[in-house]
Amino acid sequence: MSRLAYVNGRFLRQGDAGVSIEDRGYQLGDGIYEVWAVIDGKLADAEGHFVRLKRSLGELQIDMPMSREALTVALRETVRRNRVRYGIVYLQVTRGVARRDHAFPTVPVAPTVVITARSIDRDGAEAKAAKGVSVITLPDNRWGRCDIKTINLLPNVLAKQAAKEEGGFEALLVDADGLVTEGASSNAWIVDREGVLRTRDTGANILRGVTRLSIIDVARQAGYKVEERPFTVAEAKAAREVFVTGAGALVMPVVRIDDSPVGNGHPGEVASALRAAYIEHVTQTAV
Ligand code: PDD
C-alpha cells in the first residue's frame, strides 16, 4: 500500500506529493509542526497538541490554516487512509509560497499545510522500552525560542546524528550552567536520590512537551512527587532512574548516559510504570 499525504486539502500518493520550491518552509524554515502519537488509530493527547499548535502559529504570526474541527478531520483521515493503528501523525504548517525574501510576504499568502502519518512497530517499541536506551550529552547550542515548535531543527538533527553514531537513542542537551535542558526530540526526566521525579521547568529554553505535561499529571495521580526543577548531568548519572518523554518515544527508560550506567543498568520501575500508565491514559482519552 502506498502512503498518502495530505497537501493543502488533497490526498496524494506520498511519492507524488510536493510543494513549491519557493515554499518558505523549504527556503527559510519559516514554519512550525506538531506530532501526535496515534494509539488505536486515534490522536493521543489531542487537546495539548492543538493548544501548542495554536501558540506556535501565533508566535510566528501565521493564521490557523483551518478550524480545529477541520484539522481534526484531516489528521484523522490521514491516519485512517494510511491504516495507522499505532504510530505518529505529523502536521507541518509554513507561511506559504512567495518570492524569496526574509521579511514576510507583503501580499497575504495561504499557509502550506502538509500531514503525513506512519506506523511504529508496537512490539519493537515495547522491546526497546523493556531494554532501555543509552543517551549522550552535548552542549545545547540552539536559539533562544525553543518553546516554539519550529521546523528549524538543525541543532537537533546534528545532536541526534551524533547520538546515533555512538549507538545512542537520544542526546541530552546541556546549557551553559551545566543543567540538562531536554533531549534533541524529547523532554528529559530523572528520579533523583530522594525518589523525586524532576524535569526542567518551562521557564527554561525548552519545548513545553505535551507528553511531559500529561506525565506530570499521571505521575502525581499515581502518588509520585514531581518537581519542575533542573538537574545537572552529574545528578542524572547518579539518579535512581532517567527517562525521556515525547509523542514518538512516549516514555523511554534511559539506562546509560555517555559511559555511565544509570542505576543498575536496567529500566527503572518508575519509568516502566509511568510508560504503562501513560499508554493506559492515552488509550482511554485519545480521539
Ligand atoms: N519531538 N523536546 C523537543 C525538542 C521535541 O522535539 C519534542 C517532540 C519534545 C517532546 O514533546 P511532546 O511530548 O509534545 O512530543 C520535547 C517530536 C516528537 C518530533 O520532533 O518528532
PDB file of N, CA, C and O and ligand atoms in Angstrom, residues 33 35 49 52 142 149 153 156 182-187 207-212 245-248, ligand 1:
ATOM      1  N   TYR A  33       5.554  22.800  13.332  1.00  0.00           N
ATOM      2  CA  TYR A  33       4.998  21.455  13.167  1.00  0.00           C
ATOM      3  C   TYR A  33       4.426  20.956  14.481  1.00  0.00           C
ATOM      4  O   TYR A  33       4.648  21.557  15.542  1.00  0.00           O
ATOM      5  N   VAL A  35       3.378  16.912  16.294  1.00  0.00           N
ATOM      6  CA  VAL A  35       3.356  15.455  16.169  1.00  0.00           C
ATOM      7  C   VAL A  35       2.436  14.904  17.251  1.00  0.00           C
ATOM      8  O   VAL A  35       2.622  15.213  18.433  1.00  0.00           O
ATOM      9  N   HIS A  49      -1.792  19.147  22.061  1.00  0.00           N
ATOM     10  CA  HIS A  49      -1.078  19.436  20.809  1.00  0.00           C
ATOM     11  C   HIS A  49      -1.765  20.556  20.033  1.00  0.00           C
ATOM     12  O   HIS A  49      -1.090  21.374  19.399  1.00  0.00           O
ATOM     13  N   ARG A  52      -0.782  23.841  21.702  1.00  0.00           N
ATOM     14  CA  ARG A  52       0.587  24.246  21.363  1.00  0.00           C
ATOM     15  C   ARG A  52       0.694  24.669  19.901  1.00  0.00           C
ATOM     16  O   ARG A  52       1.416  25.614  19.565  1.00  0.00           O
ATOM     17  N   ARG A 142      21.197  25.636  20.653  1.00  0.00           N
ATOM     18  CA  ARG A 142      20.030  26.092  19.874  1.00  0.00           C
ATOM     19  C   ARG A 142      19.727  27.566  20.139  1.00  0.00           C
ATOM     20  O   ARG A 142      20.290  28.175  21.027  1.00  0.00           O
ATOM     21  N   LYS A 149       7.552  25.341  18.419  1.00  0.00           N
ATOM     22  CA  LYS A 149       7.874  24.078  17.742  1.00  0.00           C
ATOM     23  C   LYS A 149       8.115  24.345  16.258  1.00  0.00           C
ATOM     24  O   LYS A 149       7.301  23.988  15.404  1.00  0.00           O
ATOM     25  N   LEU A 153      15.311  22.578  12.778  1.00  0.00           N
ATOM     26  CA  LEU A 153      15.775  21.545  13.708  1.00  0.00           C
ATOM     27  C   LEU A 153      17.234  21.159  13.505  1.00  0.00           C
ATOM     28  O   LEU A 153      17.653  20.083  13.948  1.00  0.00           O
ATOM     29  N   ASN A 156      19.159  20.028  16.494  1.00  0.00           N
ATOM     30  CA  ASN A 156      18.577  18.771  16.972  1.00  0.00           C
ATOM     31  C   ASN A 156      18.988  17.614  16.060  1.00  0.00           C
ATOM     32  O   ASN A 156      19.289  16.515  16.513  1.00  0.00           O
ATOM     33  N   GLU A 182      16.798  19.498  27.736  1.00  0.00           N
ATOM     34  CA  GLU A 182      15.872  18.463  27.267  1.00  0.00           C
ATOM     35  C   GLU A 182      16.632  17.580  26.290  1.00  0.00           C
ATOM     36  O   GLU A 182      17.839  17.760  26.094  1.00  0.00           O
ATOM     37  N   GLY A 183      15.934  16.641  25.663  1.00  0.00           N
ATOM     38  CA  GLY A 183      16.559  15.825  24.626  1.00  0.00           C
ATOM     39  C   GLY A 183      16.425  16.508  23.278  1.00  0.00           C
ATOM     40  O   GLY A 183      15.704  17.506  23.140  1.00  0.00           O
ATOM     41  N   ALA A 184      17.107  15.961  22.263  1.00  0.00           N
ATOM     42  CA  ALA A 184      17.029  16.541  20.919  1.00  0.00           C
ATOM     43  C   ALA A 184      15.607  16.457  20.367  1.00  0.00           C
ATOM     44  O   ALA A 184      15.196  17.306  19.571  1.00  0.00           O
ATOM     45  N   SER A 185      14.838  15.435  20.773  1.00  0.00           N
ATOM     46  CA  SER A 185      13.429  15.365  20.360  1.00  0.00           C
ATOM     47  C   SER A 185      12.558  14.799  21.474  1.00  0.00           C
ATOM     48  O   SER A 185      11.609  14.071  21.226  1.00  0.00           O
ATOM     49  N   SER A 186      12.902  15.164  22.706  1.00  0.00           N
ATOM     50  CA  SER A 186      12.144  14.651  23.857  1.00  0.00           C
ATOM     51  C   SER A 186      12.425  15.522  25.074  1.00  0.00           C
ATOM     52  O   SER A 186      13.381  16.291  25.069  1.00  0.00           O
ATOM     53  N   ASN A 187      11.615  15.387  26.096  1.00  0.00           N
ATOM     54  CA  ASN A 187      11.923  16.016  27.382  1.00  0.00           C
ATOM     55  C   ASN A 187      12.620  14.993  28.274  1.00  0.00           C
ATOM     56  O   ASN A 187      12.379  13.794  28.157  1.00  0.00           O
ATOM     57  N   LEU A 207      11.160  23.004  24.849  1.00  0.00           N
ATOM     58  CA  LEU A 207       9.821  22.818  24.304  1.00  0.00           C
ATOM     59  C   LEU A 207       8.909  22.335  25.433  1.00  0.00           C
ATOM     60  O   LEU A 207       9.293  21.452  26.207  1.00  0.00           O
ATOM     61  N   ARG A 208       7.736  22.930  25.500  1.00  0.00           N
ATOM     62  CA  ARG A 208       6.788  22.507  26.543  1.00  0.00           C
ATOM     63  C   ARG A 208       6.094  21.241  26.073  1.00  0.00           C
ATOM     64  O   ARG A 208       5.028  21.289  25.452  1.00  0.00           O
ATOM     65  N   GLY A 209       6.729  20.131  26.326  1.00  0.00           N
ATOM     66  CA  GLY A 209       6.248  18.859  25.808  1.00  0.00           C
ATOM     67  C   GLY A 209       4.835  18.552  26.291  1.00  0.00           C
ATOM     68  O   GLY A 209       4.523  18.703  27.468  1.00  0.00           O
ATOM     69  N   VAL A 210       4.022  18.116  25.370  1.00  0.00           N
ATOM     70  CA  VAL A 210       2.643  17.746  25.710  1.00  0.00           C
ATOM     71  C   VAL A 210       2.663  16.454  26.524  1.00  0.00           C
ATOM     72  O   VAL A 210       1.927  16.307  27.508  1.00  0.00           O
ATOM     73  N   THR A 211       3.531  15.539  26.136  1.00  0.00           N
ATOM     74  CA  THR A 211       3.654  14.283  26.890  1.00  0.00           C
ATOM     75  C   THR A 211       4.159  14.594  28.299  1.00  0.00           C
ATOM     76  O   THR A 211       3.661  14.033  29.283  1.00  0.00           O
ATOM     77  N   ARG A 212       5.121  15.493  28.380  1.00  0.00           N
ATOM     78  CA  ARG A 212       5.678  15.925  29.672  1.00  0.00           C
ATOM     79  C   ARG A 212       4.561  16.365  30.619  1.00  0.00           C
ATOM     80  O   ARG A 212       4.509  15.969  31.781  1.00  0.00           O
ATOM     81  N   THR A 245      10.614  11.649  27.457  1.00  0.00           N
ATOM     82  CA  THR A 245       9.216  11.563  27.043  1.00  0.00           C
ATOM     83  C   THR A 245       8.977  12.372  25.768  1.00  0.00           C
ATOM     84  O   THR A 245       9.631  13.390  25.540  1.00  0.00           O
ATOM     85  N   GLY A 246       8.030  11.913  24.961  1.00  0.00           N
ATOM     86  CA  GLY A 246       7.673  12.624  23.739  1.00  0.00           C
ATOM     87  C   GLY A 246       6.637  11.830  22.959  1.00  0.00           C
ATOM     88  O   GLY A 246       6.403  10.649  23.262  1.00  0.00           O
ATOM     89  N   ALA A 247       6.054  12.471  21.966  1.00  0.00           N
ATOM     90  CA  ALA A 247       4.986  11.822  21.206  1.00  0.00           C
ATOM     91  C   ALA A 247       5.498  10.591  20.454  1.00  0.00           C
ATOM     92  O   ALA A 247       4.736   9.659  20.193  1.00  0.00           O
ATOM     93  N   GLY A 248       6.789  10.574  20.104  1.00  0.00           N
ATOM     94  CA  GLY A 248       7.333   9.416  19.396  1.00  0.00           C
ATOM     95  C   GLY A 248       7.741   8.303  20.349  1.00  0.00           C
ATOM     96  O   GLY A 248       7.359   7.144  20.185  1.00  0.00           O
TER      97      GLY A 248
HETATM   98  N1  PDD B   1       9.506  15.918  19.250  1.00  0.00           N
HETATM   99  N2  PDD B   1      11.539  18.489  23.101  1.00  0.00           N
HETATM  100  C1  PDD B   1      11.812  18.519  21.786  1.00  0.00           C
HETATM  101  C2  PDD B   1      12.980  19.300  21.313  1.00  0.00           C
HETATM  102  C3  PDD B   1      10.990  17.815  20.883  1.00  0.00           C
HETATM  103  O1  PDD B   1      11.254  17.852  19.567  1.00  0.00           O
HETATM  104  C4  PDD B   1       9.907  17.052  21.378  1.00  0.00           C
HETATM  105  C5  PDD B   1       8.984  16.292  20.471  1.00  0.00           C
HETATM  106  C6  PDD B   1       9.671  17.050  22.762  1.00  0.00           C
HETATM  107  C7  PDD B   1       8.514  16.319  23.369  1.00  0.00           C
HETATM  108  O2  PDD B   1       7.302  16.982  23.087  1.00  0.00           O
HETATM  109  P1  PDD B   1       5.917  16.204  23.009  1.00  0.00           P
HETATM  110  O3  PDD B   1       5.771  15.460  24.274  1.00  0.00           O
HETATM  111  O4  PDD B   1       4.929  17.274  22.872  1.00  0.00           O
HETATM  112  O5  PDD B   1       6.017  15.286  21.821  1.00  0.00           O
HETATM  113  C8  PDD B   1      10.496  17.795  23.586  1.00  0.00           C
HETATM  114  C9  PDD B   1       8.655  15.337  18.239  1.00  0.00           C
HETATM  115  C10 PDD B   1       8.021  14.062  18.655  1.00  0.00           C
HETATM  116  C11 PDD B   1       9.419  15.260  16.942  1.00  0.00           C
HETATM  117  O6  PDD B   1      10.165  16.186  16.682  1.00  0.00           O
HETATM  118  O7  PDD B   1       9.228  14.311  16.165  1.00  0.00           O
END
